Coordinates of C-alpha atoms (C1' of nucleotides) in Angstrom, one line a residue:
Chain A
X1 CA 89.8 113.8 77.2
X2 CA 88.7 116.5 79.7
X3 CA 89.7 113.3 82.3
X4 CA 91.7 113.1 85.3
X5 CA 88.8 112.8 87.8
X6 CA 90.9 112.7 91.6
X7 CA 90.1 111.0 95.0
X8 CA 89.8 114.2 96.1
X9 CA 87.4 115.4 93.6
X10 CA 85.1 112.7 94.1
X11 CA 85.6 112.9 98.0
X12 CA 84.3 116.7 97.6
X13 CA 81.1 115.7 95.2
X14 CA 79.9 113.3 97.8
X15 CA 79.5 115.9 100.4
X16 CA 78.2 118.3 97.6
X17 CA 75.6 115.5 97.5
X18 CA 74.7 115.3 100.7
X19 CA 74.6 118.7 101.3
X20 CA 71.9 119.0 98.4
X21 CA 70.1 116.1 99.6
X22 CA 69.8 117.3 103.0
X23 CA 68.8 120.6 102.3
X24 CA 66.0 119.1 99.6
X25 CA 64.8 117.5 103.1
X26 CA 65.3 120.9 104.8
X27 CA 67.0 119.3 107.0
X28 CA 69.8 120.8 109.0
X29 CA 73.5 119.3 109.8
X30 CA 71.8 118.7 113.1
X31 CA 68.9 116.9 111.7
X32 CA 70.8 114.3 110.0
X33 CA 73.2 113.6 112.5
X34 CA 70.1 112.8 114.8
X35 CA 68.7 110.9 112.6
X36 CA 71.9 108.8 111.8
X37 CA 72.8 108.5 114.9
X38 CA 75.7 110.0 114.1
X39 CA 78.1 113.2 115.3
X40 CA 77.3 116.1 113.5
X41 CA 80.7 116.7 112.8
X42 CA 81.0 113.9 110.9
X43 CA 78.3 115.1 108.9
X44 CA 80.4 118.8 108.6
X45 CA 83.8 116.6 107.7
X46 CA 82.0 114.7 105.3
X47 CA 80.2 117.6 103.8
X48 CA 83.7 119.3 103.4
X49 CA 84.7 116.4 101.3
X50 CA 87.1 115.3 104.1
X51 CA 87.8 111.2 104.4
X52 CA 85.3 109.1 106.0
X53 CA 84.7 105.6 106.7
X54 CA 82.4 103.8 104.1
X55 CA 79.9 103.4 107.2
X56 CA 79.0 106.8 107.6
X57 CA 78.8 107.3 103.5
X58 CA 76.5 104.1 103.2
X59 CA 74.3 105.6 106.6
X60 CA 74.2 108.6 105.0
X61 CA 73.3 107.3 101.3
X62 CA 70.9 104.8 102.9
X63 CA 68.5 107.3 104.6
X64 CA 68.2 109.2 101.4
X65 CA 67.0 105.9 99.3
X66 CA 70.4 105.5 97.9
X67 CA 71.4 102.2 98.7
X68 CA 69.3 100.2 96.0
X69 CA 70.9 102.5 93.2
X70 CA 74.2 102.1 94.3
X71 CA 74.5 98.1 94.7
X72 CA 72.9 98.0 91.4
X73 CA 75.3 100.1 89.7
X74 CA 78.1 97.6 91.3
X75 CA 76.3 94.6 90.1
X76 CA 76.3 96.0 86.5
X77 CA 80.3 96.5 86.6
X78 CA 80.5 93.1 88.1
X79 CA 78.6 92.0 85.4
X80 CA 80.5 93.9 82.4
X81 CA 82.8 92.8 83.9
X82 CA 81.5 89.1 82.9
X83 CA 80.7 89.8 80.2
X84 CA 84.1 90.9 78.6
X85 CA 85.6 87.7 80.2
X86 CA 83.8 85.9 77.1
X87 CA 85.5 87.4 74.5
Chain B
X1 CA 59.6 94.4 96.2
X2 CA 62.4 92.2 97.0
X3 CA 63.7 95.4 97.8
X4 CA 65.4 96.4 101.4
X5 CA 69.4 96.3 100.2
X6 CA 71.3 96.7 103.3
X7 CA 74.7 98.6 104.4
X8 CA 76.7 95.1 104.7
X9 CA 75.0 93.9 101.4
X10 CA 76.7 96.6 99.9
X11 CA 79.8 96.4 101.7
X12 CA 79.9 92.6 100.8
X13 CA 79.2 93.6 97.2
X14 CA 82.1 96.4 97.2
X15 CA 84.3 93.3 98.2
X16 CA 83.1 91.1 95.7
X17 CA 84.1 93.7 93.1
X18 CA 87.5 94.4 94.2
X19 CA 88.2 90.6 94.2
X20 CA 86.8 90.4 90.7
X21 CA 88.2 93.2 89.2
X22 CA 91.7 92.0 90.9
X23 CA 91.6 88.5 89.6
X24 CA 90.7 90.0 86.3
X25 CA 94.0 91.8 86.4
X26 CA 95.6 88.4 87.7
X27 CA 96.6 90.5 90.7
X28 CA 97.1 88.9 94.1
X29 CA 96.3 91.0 97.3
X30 CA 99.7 91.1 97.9
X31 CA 100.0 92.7 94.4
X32 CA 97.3 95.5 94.7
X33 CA 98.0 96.6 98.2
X34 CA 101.9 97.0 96.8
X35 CA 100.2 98.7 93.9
X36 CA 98.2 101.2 95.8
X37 CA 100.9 101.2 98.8
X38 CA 98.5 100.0 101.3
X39 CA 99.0 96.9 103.8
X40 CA 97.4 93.7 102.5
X41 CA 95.8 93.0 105.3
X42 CA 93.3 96.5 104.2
X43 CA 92.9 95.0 100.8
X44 CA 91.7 91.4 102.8
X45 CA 89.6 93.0 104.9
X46 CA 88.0 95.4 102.4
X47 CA 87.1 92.6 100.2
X48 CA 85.5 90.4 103.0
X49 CA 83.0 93.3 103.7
X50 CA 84.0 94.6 106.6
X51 CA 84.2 98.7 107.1
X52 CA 86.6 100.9 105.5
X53 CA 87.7 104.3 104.8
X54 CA 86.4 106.2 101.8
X55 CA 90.3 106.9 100.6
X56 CA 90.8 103.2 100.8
X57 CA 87.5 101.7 98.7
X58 CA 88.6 105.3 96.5
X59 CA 92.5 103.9 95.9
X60 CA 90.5 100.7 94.7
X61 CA 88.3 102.2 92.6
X62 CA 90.9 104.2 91.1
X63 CA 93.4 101.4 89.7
X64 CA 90.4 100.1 88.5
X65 CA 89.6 103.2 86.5
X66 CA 86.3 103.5 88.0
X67 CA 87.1 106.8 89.3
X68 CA 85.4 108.6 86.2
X69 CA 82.1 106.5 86.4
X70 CA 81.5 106.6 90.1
X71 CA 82.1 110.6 89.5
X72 CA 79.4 110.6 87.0
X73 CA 76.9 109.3 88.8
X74 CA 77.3 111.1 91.7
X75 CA 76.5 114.3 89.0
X76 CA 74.1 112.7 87.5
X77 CA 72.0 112.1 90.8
X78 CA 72.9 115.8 91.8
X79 CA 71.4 116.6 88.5
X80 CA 68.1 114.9 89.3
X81 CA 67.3 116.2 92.4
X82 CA 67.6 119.3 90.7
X83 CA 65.4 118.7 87.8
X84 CA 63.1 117.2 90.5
X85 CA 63.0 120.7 92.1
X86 CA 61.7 122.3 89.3
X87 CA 58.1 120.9 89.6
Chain C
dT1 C1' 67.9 146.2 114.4
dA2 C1' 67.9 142.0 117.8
dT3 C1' 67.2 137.0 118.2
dA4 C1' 67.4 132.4 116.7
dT5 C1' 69.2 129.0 113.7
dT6 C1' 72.7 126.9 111.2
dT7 C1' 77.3 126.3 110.0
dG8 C1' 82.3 126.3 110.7
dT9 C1' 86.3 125.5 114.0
dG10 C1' 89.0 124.2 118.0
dT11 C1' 90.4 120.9 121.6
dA12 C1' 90.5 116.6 124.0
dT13 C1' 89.2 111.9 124.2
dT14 C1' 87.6 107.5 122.4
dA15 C1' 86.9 104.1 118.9
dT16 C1' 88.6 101.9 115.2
dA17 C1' 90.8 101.6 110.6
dA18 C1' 95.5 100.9 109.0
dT19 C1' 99.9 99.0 109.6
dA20 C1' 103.5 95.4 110.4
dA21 C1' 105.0 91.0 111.3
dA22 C1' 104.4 86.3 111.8
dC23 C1' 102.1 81.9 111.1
dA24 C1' 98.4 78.6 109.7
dA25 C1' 95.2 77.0 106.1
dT26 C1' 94.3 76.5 101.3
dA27 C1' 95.2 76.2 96.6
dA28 C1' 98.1 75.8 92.7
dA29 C1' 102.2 74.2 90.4
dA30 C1' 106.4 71.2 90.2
Chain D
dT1 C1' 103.3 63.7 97.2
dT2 C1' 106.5 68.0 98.0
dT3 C1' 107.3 72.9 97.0
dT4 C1' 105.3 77.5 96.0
dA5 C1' 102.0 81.1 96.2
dT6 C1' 97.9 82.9 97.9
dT7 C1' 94.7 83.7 101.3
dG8 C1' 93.0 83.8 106.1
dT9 C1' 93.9 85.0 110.9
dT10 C1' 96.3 86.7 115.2
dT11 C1' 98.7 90.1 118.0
dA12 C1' 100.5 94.6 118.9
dT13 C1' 101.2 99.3 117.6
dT14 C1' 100.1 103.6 115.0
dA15 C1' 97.3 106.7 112.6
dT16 C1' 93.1 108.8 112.3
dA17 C1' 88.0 108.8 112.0
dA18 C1' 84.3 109.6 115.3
dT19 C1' 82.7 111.6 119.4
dA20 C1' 81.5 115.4 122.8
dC21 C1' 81.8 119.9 124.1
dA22 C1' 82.2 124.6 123.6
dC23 C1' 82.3 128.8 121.0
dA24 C1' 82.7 131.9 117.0
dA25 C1' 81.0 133.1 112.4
dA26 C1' 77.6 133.4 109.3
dT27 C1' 72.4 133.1 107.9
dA28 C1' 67.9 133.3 108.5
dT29 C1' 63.9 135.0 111.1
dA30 C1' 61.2 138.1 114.2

DNA sequence: TATATTTGTGTATTATAATAAACAATAAAA
DNA sequence: TTTTATTGTTTATTATAATACACAAATATA
């Protein structure tokens, strides 16, 4: 029970993520923000694991072919979720 | 390729999935946003798919004791962009 | 080394998510 | 049907995410 995952931790692995994403693209802060259409310093904040609105996550998810993943994964709880309803 | 999932599909599927999982707790709005010491109205508009703040859908996920999974995954596609690297 | 690029920070302003309160519309229970 | 609870919606206010700009600090490149 090495548990006890935190908002905060969770807040700072996203932006761990997109960092590593965005540099796999070699793509600078800049870049992305360009291509979001988006400040830059969001990207930094976000990056920094500071809050953010679930826009700029999604906008930021969706341009690195993250989006079908993700809606999956939340069908499959919905549907565990179903599924233990039966019993 | 009935592919192409979109930023408000997902955002109406985040929704969905906080209604579910609160009905499965026989929770009313009322009951969660008290839980998570949050207005109602967040929770209401949060599960009607309209934009929110990543503390907010985090709150949610974590009286739901999703927390851990969404944590996981978030390694796990950290982890395969790194093994993707490799060749 | 110097130069260029990228990242981190600061400040002020704008846009909008969150809050609070009330009330209407449904839905569920008596 | 009447209550009762829940959900949807409106308005006004507050808190804060997002923006724009500048500049310093750190990295990478010539």
């Amino acid at each position: 029970m090495i548990d006890a995952v935190t908002i905060k931790d969770v807040k700072l692995q996203l932006g761990e993520l997109c960092k590593q994403k965005r540099q796999s693209y070699e793509m600078s802060q800049e870049d992305l923000a360009e291509a979001l259409d988006i400040s830059r310093y969001t990207i930094q904040k976000f990056e920094n694991g500071k809050n953010a609105t679930l826009d700029t996550v999604l906008k930021i998810a969706n341009h690195f072919d993250l989006l079908n993943n993700l809606y999956q994964a939340l069908k499959d709880i919905e549907k565990s979720n179903d599924i233990n309803s039966l019993y």
